[in-house]
PDB file of C-alpha atoms in Angstrom:
ATOM      1  CA  UNK Q1406      -9.147 -80.664-108.801  1.00 63.00           C
ATOM      2  CA  UNK Q1407      -5.785 -82.232-108.272  1.00 70.00           C
ATOM      3  CA  UNK Q1408      -5.480 -85.914-109.267  1.00 80.00           C
ATOM      4  CA  UNK Q1409      -9.018 -86.033-110.708  1.00 83.00           C
ATOM      5  CA  UNK Q1410      -7.703 -86.957-114.223  1.00 80.00           C
ATOM      6  CA  UNK Q1411      -5.545 -89.740-112.695  1.00 86.00           C
ATOM      7  CA  UNK Q1412      -8.571 -91.051-110.660  1.00 87.00           C
ATOM      8  CA  UNK Q1413     -10.769 -91.202-113.754  1.00 84.00           C
ATOM      9  CA  UNK Q1414      -8.110 -92.924-115.870  1.00 82.00           C
ATOM     10  CA  UNK Q1415      -7.550 -95.388-113.038  1.00 86.00           C
ATOM     11  CA  UNK Q1416     -11.201 -96.435-113.358  1.00 87.00           C
ATOM     12  CA  UNK Q1417     -10.777 -97.264-117.011  1.00 84.00           C
ATOM     13  CA  UNK Q1418     -12.435 -94.182-118.498  1.00 87.00           C
ATOM     14  CA  UNK Q1419     -11.069 -93.257-121.944  1.00 87.00           C
ATOM     15  CA  UNK Q1420     -11.858 -90.602-124.532  1.00 85.00           C
ATOM     16  CA  UNK Q1421     -14.212 -91.617-127.279  1.00 85.00           C
ATOM     17  CA  UNK Q1422     -12.058 -90.680-130.181  1.00 90.00           C
ATOM     18  CA  UNK Q1423     -11.886 -93.241-132.991  1.00 93.00           C
ATOM     19  CA  UNK Q1424      -8.101 -93.681-132.512  1.00 95.00           C
ATOM     20  CA  UNK Q1425      -8.401 -94.443-128.787  1.00 93.00           C
ATOM     21  CA  UNK Q1426     -11.240 -96.851-129.277  1.00 93.00           C
ATOM     22  CA  UNK Q1427      -9.427 -98.691-132.121  1.00 94.00           C
ATOM     23  CA  UNK Q1428      -6.358 -98.809-129.858  1.00 94.00           C
ATOM     24  CA  UNK Q1429      -8.227-100.449-127.016  1.00 91.00           C
ATOM     25  CA  UNK Q1430     -10.061-102.861-129.365  1.00 93.00           C
ATOM     26  CA  UNK Q1431      -6.727-104.023-130.792  1.00 92.00           C
ATOM     27  CA  UNK Q1432      -5.886-105.646-127.405  1.00 91.00           C
ATOM     28  CA  UNK Q1433      -7.358-109.147-127.145  1.00 90.00           C
ATOM     29  CA  UNK Q1434     -10.024-109.291-124.510  1.00 89.00           C
ATOM     30  CA  UNK Q1435     -10.621-105.614-124.277  1.00 89.00           C
ATOM     31  CA  UNK Q1436     -14.178-104.196-124.591  1.00 90.00           C
ATOM     32  CA  UNK Q1437     -15.307-100.633-124.942  1.00 92.00           C
ATOM     33  CA  UNK Q1438     -18.567 -99.240-123.533  1.00 90.00           C
ATOM     34  CA  UNK Q1439     -19.690 -96.246-125.602  1.00 87.00           C
ATOM     35  CA  UNK Q1440     -22.449 -94.151-124.247  1.00 83.00           C
ATOM     36  CA  UNK Q1441     -24.564 -92.882-127.040  1.00 82.00           C
ATOM     37  CA  UNK Q1442     -26.058 -89.485-126.833  1.00 76.00           C
ATOM     38  CA  UNK Q1443     -24.558 -86.207-125.968  1.00 74.00           C
ATOM     39  CA  UNK Q1444     -25.196 -82.534-126.070  1.00 72.00           C
ATOM     40  CA  UNK Q1445     -27.825 -82.527-128.840  1.00 71.00           C
ATOM     41  CA  UNK Q1446     -29.815 -85.225-127.085  1.00 79.00           C
ATOM     42  CA  UNK Q1447     -29.746 -83.398-123.754  1.00 78.00           C
ATOM     43  CA  UNK Q1448     -31.863 -80.733-125.219  1.00 78.00           C
ATOM     44  CA  UNK Q1449     -34.559 -83.258-125.990  1.00 79.00           C
ATOM     45  CA  UNK Q1450     -34.758 -84.817-122.586  1.00 82.00           C
ATOM     46  CA  UNK Q1451     -38.146 -85.358-121.118  1.00 84.00           C
ATOM     47  CA  UNK Q1452     -39.398 -87.724-118.423  1.00 85.00           C
ATOM     48  CA  UNK Q1453     -40.424 -91.028-120.008  1.00 89.00           C
ATOM     49  CA  UNK Q1454     -39.502 -89.918-123.517  1.00 90.00           C
ATOM     50  CA  UNK Q1455     -36.114 -91.061-125.028  1.00 92.00           C
ATOM     51  CA  UNK Q1456     -34.922 -89.382-128.128  1.00 90.00           C
ATOM     52  CA  UNK Q1457     -31.824 -91.147-129.499  1.00 91.00           C
ATOM     53  CA  UNK Q1458     -29.725 -89.766-132.311  1.00 88.00           C
ATOM     54  CA  UNK Q1459     -28.332 -92.870-134.016  1.00 92.00           C
ATOM     55  CA  UNK Q1460     -29.167 -92.782-137.763  1.00 90.00           C
ATOM     56  CA  UNK Q1461     -26.743 -90.107-138.688  1.00 88.00           C
ATOM     57  CA  UNK Q1462     -23.886 -91.747-136.711  1.00 88.00           C
ATOM     58  CA  UNK Q1463     -21.363 -93.918-138.497  1.00 93.00           C
ATOM     59  CA  UNK Q1464     -18.181 -93.892-136.582  1.00 94.00           C
ATOM     60  CA  UNK Q1465     -18.700 -96.537-134.039  1.00 93.00           C
ATOM     61  CA  UNK Q1466     -20.473 -98.836-136.561  1.00 97.00           C
ATOM     62  CA  UNK Q1467     -17.409 -98.404-138.910  1.00 97.00           C
ATOM     63  CA  UNK Q1468     -14.992 -99.179-136.064  1.00 97.00           C
ATOM     64  CA  UNK Q1469     -16.885-102.244-135.002  1.00 97.00           C
ATOM     65  CA  UNK Q1470     -16.735-103.664-138.505  1.00 98.00           C
ATOM     66  CA  UNK Q1471     -13.001-102.729-138.887  1.00 97.00           C
ATOM     67  CA  UNK Q1472     -12.200-104.529-135.651  1.00 96.00           C
ATOM     68  CA  UNK Q1473     -14.835-107.254-135.791  1.00 96.00           C
ATOM     69  CA  UNK Q1474     -16.141-106.188-132.490  1.00 96.00           C
ATOM     70  CA  UNK Q1475     -19.696-107.319-131.497  1.00 96.00           C
ATOM     71  CA  UNK Q1476     -22.132-104.594-130.466  1.00 97.00           C
ATOM     72  CA  UNK Q1477     -24.239-105.146-127.432  1.00 97.00           C
ATOM     73  CA  UNK Q1478     -27.476-103.135-127.268  1.00 97.00           C
ATOM     74  CA  UNK Q1479     -28.303-101.776-123.809  1.00 96.00           C
ATOM     75  CA  UNK Q1480     -30.861 -99.228-122.470  1.00 96.00           C
ATOM     76  CA  UNK Q1481     -31.277 -97.304-119.205  1.00 95.00           C
ATOM     77  CA  UNK Q1482     -34.891 -96.950-118.330  1.00 96.00           C
ATOM     78  CA  UNK Q1483     -35.382 -94.024-115.919  1.00 95.00           C
ATOM     79  CA  UNK Q1484     -32.377 -92.037-116.953  1.00 92.00           C
ATOM     80  CA  UNK Q1485     -34.523 -89.070-118.226  1.00 89.00           C
ATOM     81  CA  UNK Q1486     -36.483 -89.000-114.909  1.00 91.00           C
ATOM     82  CA  UNK Q1487     -33.463 -88.084-112.764  1.00 90.00           C
ATOM     83  CA  UNK Q1488     -33.928 -84.318-113.313  1.00 87.00           C
ATOM     84  CA  UNK Q1489     -37.054 -82.266-113.841  1.00 87.00           C
ATOM     85  CA  UNK Q1490     -36.915 -80.835-117.384  1.00 80.00           C
ATOM     86  CA  UNK Q1491     -40.474 -79.629-117.662  1.00 74.00           C
ATOM     87  CA  UNK Q1492     -39.275 -76.070-118.071  1.00 74.00           C
ATOM     88  CA  UNK Q1493     -37.228 -77.175-121.153  1.00 71.00           C
ATOM     89  CA  UNK Q1494     -38.943 -75.641-124.305  1.00 67.00           C
ATOM     90  CA  UNK Q1495     -41.166 -78.106-126.172  1.00 67.00           C
ATOM     91  CA  UNK Q1496     -41.157 -76.213-129.520  1.00 73.00           C
ATOM     92  CA  UNK Q1497     -37.981 -76.213-131.645  1.00 72.00           C
ATOM     93  CA  UNK Q1498     -38.979 -72.742-132.787  1.00 80.00           C
ATOM     94  CA  UNK Q1499     -39.222 -71.017-129.403  1.00 83.00           C
ATOM     95  CA  UNK Q1500     -36.600 -68.372-128.708  1.00 84.00           C
ATOM     96  CA  UNK Q1501     -35.140 -70.261-125.798  1.00 83.00           C
ATOM     97  CA  UNK Q1502     -34.611 -73.398-127.794  1.00 80.00           C
ATOM     98  CA  UNK Q1503     -33.107 -71.352-130.745  1.00 84.00           C
ATOM     99  CA  UNK Q1504     -30.739 -69.781-128.229  1.00 85.00           C
ATOM    100  CA  UNK Q1505     -29.821 -73.233-126.888  1.00 82.00           C
ATOM    101  CA  UNK Q1506     -29.240 -74.530-130.424  1.00 82.00           C
ATOM    102  CA  UNK Q1507     -27.094 -71.468-131.281  1.00 86.00           C
ATOM    103  CA  UNK Q1508     -25.105 -71.968-128.084  1.00 84.00           C
ATOM    104  CA  UNK Q1509     -24.511 -75.631-128.873  1.00 83.00           C
ATOM    105  CA  UNK Q1510     -23.214 -74.870-132.282  1.00 84.00           C
ATOM    106  CA  UNK Q1511     -20.883 -72.117-131.053  1.00 85.00           C
ATOM    107  CA  UNK Q1512     -19.732 -73.544-127.736  1.00 83.00           C
ATOM    108  CA  UNK Q1513     -20.109 -77.323-128.578  1.00 79.00           C
ATOM    109  CA  UNK Q1514     -21.922 -78.135-125.441  1.00 79.00           C
ATOM    110  CA  UNK Q1515     -25.655 -77.750-124.586  1.00 79.00           C
ATOM    111  CA  UNK Q1516     -27.449 -75.795-121.912  1.00 80.00           C
ATOM    112  CA  UNK Q1517     -30.512 -77.760-121.013  1.00 82.00           C
ATOM    113  CA  UNK Q1518     -32.937 -76.169-118.473  1.00 80.00           C
ATOM    114  CA  UNK Q1519     -33.405 -78.575-115.581  1.00 82.00           C
ATOM    115  CA  UNK Q1520     -33.774 -78.807-111.797  1.00 85.00           C
ATOM    116  CA  UNK Q1521     -33.069 -81.518-109.302  1.00 88.00           C
ATOM    117  CA  UNK Q1522     -32.871 -81.903-105.587  1.00 90.00           C
ATOM    118  CA  UNK Q1523     -30.522 -80.288-103.106  1.00 91.00           C
ATOM    119  CA  UNK Q1524     -28.335 -81.683-100.349  1.00 89.00           C
ATOM    120  CA  UNK Q1525     -30.810 -80.628 -97.697  1.00 87.00           C
ATOM    121  CA  UNK Q1526     -34.061 -80.061 -99.741  1.00 85.00           C
ATOM    122  CA  UNK Q1527     -35.806 -82.376-102.159  1.00 82.00           C
ATOM    123  CA  UNK Q1528     -37.514 -79.552-103.974  1.00 82.00           C
ATOM    124  CA  UNK Q1529     -34.653 -77.712-105.791  1.00 84.00           C
ATOM    125  CA  UNK Q1530     -31.004 -78.172-106.565  1.00 88.00           C
ATOM    126  CA  UNK Q1531     -28.651 -79.668-109.008  1.00 90.00           C
ATOM    127  CA  UNK Q1532     -28.323 -83.125-107.714  1.00 93.00           C
ATOM    128  CA  UNK Q1533     -30.360 -85.977-109.416  1.00 92.00           C
ATOM    129  CA  UNK Q1534     -33.563 -87.034-107.781  1.00 91.00           C
ATOM    130  CA  UNK Q1535     -33.474 -90.423-106.045  1.00 92.00           C
ATOM    131  CA  UNK Q1536     -35.295 -92.492-108.594  1.00 93.00           C
ATOM    132  CA  UNK Q1537     -34.527 -95.865-110.003  1.00 96.00           C
ATOM    133  CA  UNK Q1538     -32.615 -96.494-113.232  1.00 96.00           C
ATOM    134  CA  UNK Q1539     -32.900 -99.893-114.762  1.00 97.00           C
ATOM    135  CA  UNK Q1540     -30.267-100.890-117.250  1.00 97.00           C
ATOM    136  CA  UNK Q1541     -31.207-103.739-119.586  1.00 98.00           C
ATOM    137  CA  UNK Q1542     -28.684-105.498-121.827  1.00 98.00           C
ATOM    138  CA  UNK Q1543     -29.423-107.363-125.060  1.00 98.00           C
ATOM    139  CA  UNK Q1544     -27.721-110.212-126.954  1.00 98.00           C
ATOM    140  CA  UNK Q1545     -24.503-109.355-128.711  1.00 97.00           C
ATOM    141  CA  UNK Q1546     -24.730-108.559-132.427  1.00 98.00           C
ATOM    142  CA  UNK Q1547     -21.868-110.407-134.033  1.00 98.00           C
ATOM    143  CA  UNK Q1548     -19.888-108.378-136.619  1.00 97.00           C
ATOM    144  CA  UNK Q1549     -17.706-109.723-139.325  1.00 97.00           C
ATOM    145  CA  UNK Q1550     -14.342-108.042-139.494  1.00 96.00           C
ATOM    146  CA  UNK Q1551     -13.626-106.074-142.597  1.00 98.00           C
ATOM    147  CA  UNK Q1552     -10.714-103.688-142.977  1.00 97.00           C
ATOM    148  CA  UNK Q1553     -12.536-101.230-145.416  1.00 97.00           C
ATOM    149  CA  UNK Q1554     -16.229-101.410-144.802  1.00 98.00           C
ATOM    150  CA  UNK Q1555     -18.557 -99.890-147.418  1.00 97.00           C
ATOM    151  CA  UNK Q1556     -21.438 -97.550-146.759  1.00 97.00           C
ATOM    152  CA  UNK Q1557     -23.812-100.437-147.205  1.00 98.00           C
ATOM    153  CA  UNK Q1558     -21.916-102.508-144.621  1.00 98.00           C
ATOM    154  CA  UNK Q1559     -22.184 -99.688-142.033  1.00 98.00           C
ATOM    155  CA  UNK Q1560     -25.871 -99.042-142.765  1.00 98.00           C
ATOM    156  CA  UNK Q1561     -26.771-102.770-142.613  1.00 98.00           C
ATOM    157  CA  UNK Q1562     -25.005-103.007-139.157  1.00 98.00           C
ATOM    158  CA  UNK Q1563     -26.827 -99.749-138.030  1.00 98.00           C
ATOM    159  CA  UNK Q1564     -30.161-101.118-138.970  1.00 98.00           C
ATOM    160  CA  UNK Q1565     -29.380-104.472-137.154  1.00 98.00           C
ATOM    161  CA  UNK Q1566     -28.376-102.453-134.074  1.00 98.00           C
ATOM    162  CA  UNK Q1567     -31.413-100.107-134.184  1.00 98.00           C
ATOM    163  CA  UNK Q1568     -33.697-103.252-134.603  1.00 98.00           C
ATOM    164  CA  UNK Q1569     -32.113-105.012-131.607  1.00 98.00           C
ATOM    165  CA  UNK Q1570     -32.191-101.850-129.456  1.00 98.00           C
ATOM    166  CA  UNK Q1571     -35.916-101.216-130.322  1.00 98.00           C
ATOM    167  CA  UNK Q1572     -36.798-104.948-129.575  1.00 98.00           C
ATOM    168  CA  UNK Q1573     -34.853-104.646-126.217  1.00 98.00           C
ATOM    169  CA  UNK Q1574     -36.807-101.417-125.322  1.00 98.00           C
ATOM    170  CA  UNK Q1575     -40.199-102.960-126.333  1.00 98.00           C
ATOM    171  CA  UNK Q1576     -39.531-106.183-124.351  1.00 98.00           C
ATOM    172  CA  UNK Q1577     -38.712-104.422-121.133  1.00 98.00           C
ATOM    173  CA  UNK Q1578     -40.803-101.257-121.269  1.00 97.00           C
ATOM    174  CA  UNK Q1579     -44.021-103.028-120.319  1.00 96.00           C
ATOM    175  CA  UNK Q1580     -42.414-104.171-117.049  1.00 97.00           C
ATOM    176  CA  UNK Q1581     -40.197-101.210-116.172  1.00 97.00           C
ATOM    177  CA  UNK Q1582     -41.771 -98.043-117.700  1.00 96.00           C
ATOM    178  CA  UNK Q1583     -45.049 -98.815-119.493  1.00 96.00           C
ATOM    179  CA  UNK Q1584     -45.656 -95.241-120.752  1.00 95.00           C
ATOM    180  CA  UNK Q1585     -42.164 -94.802-122.068  1.00 95.00           C
ATOM    181  CA  UNK Q1586     -41.639 -93.672-125.637  1.00 96.00           C
ATOM    182  CA  UNK Q1587     -38.551 -94.290-127.808  1.00 96.00           C
ATOM    183  CA  UNK Q1588     -37.772 -92.025-130.784  1.00 93.00           C
ATOM    184  CA  UNK Q1589     -34.810 -92.963-132.815  1.00 94.00           C
ATOM    185  CA  UNK Q1590     -33.451 -90.250-135.166  1.00 89.00           C
TER     186      UNK Q1590
END
């Protein structure tokens, strides 16, 4: 679509490469919002069940330490309820899930099975259902700047972030989505 790239860039959307994030954080007063998750997590989407892959990630924790940028935990309750993923295979050993995993490894994008609503019908389509999403934001986690963080520095910050994110989830789930489950991998 002509001019789509320019419209997206005009809104401040940037790519999530380490180089670009470091460049933006080098400018005083700039902040970067990084949406965790991605193709692998899309395959684990279930209503009311949130599977976050954080423990094996190190890049954004390393950059936060290198730039001394605070991390602000946030969570979106209801995001996994926007589409119906009940047809998505539950078992990691099913042939459909194995095919999805294979496609993800070969094509670098995932193919979750989902349905939503249509333009004129509410029963089937590709649009998200009209359901509320509540985004909650926690207190900033202050980060001490260090040019060459060690693995221990990165792991310590990661654990602080995970603890803060879980506390934020537990604080708000009772009010917003009592049956929600958070799994951090």
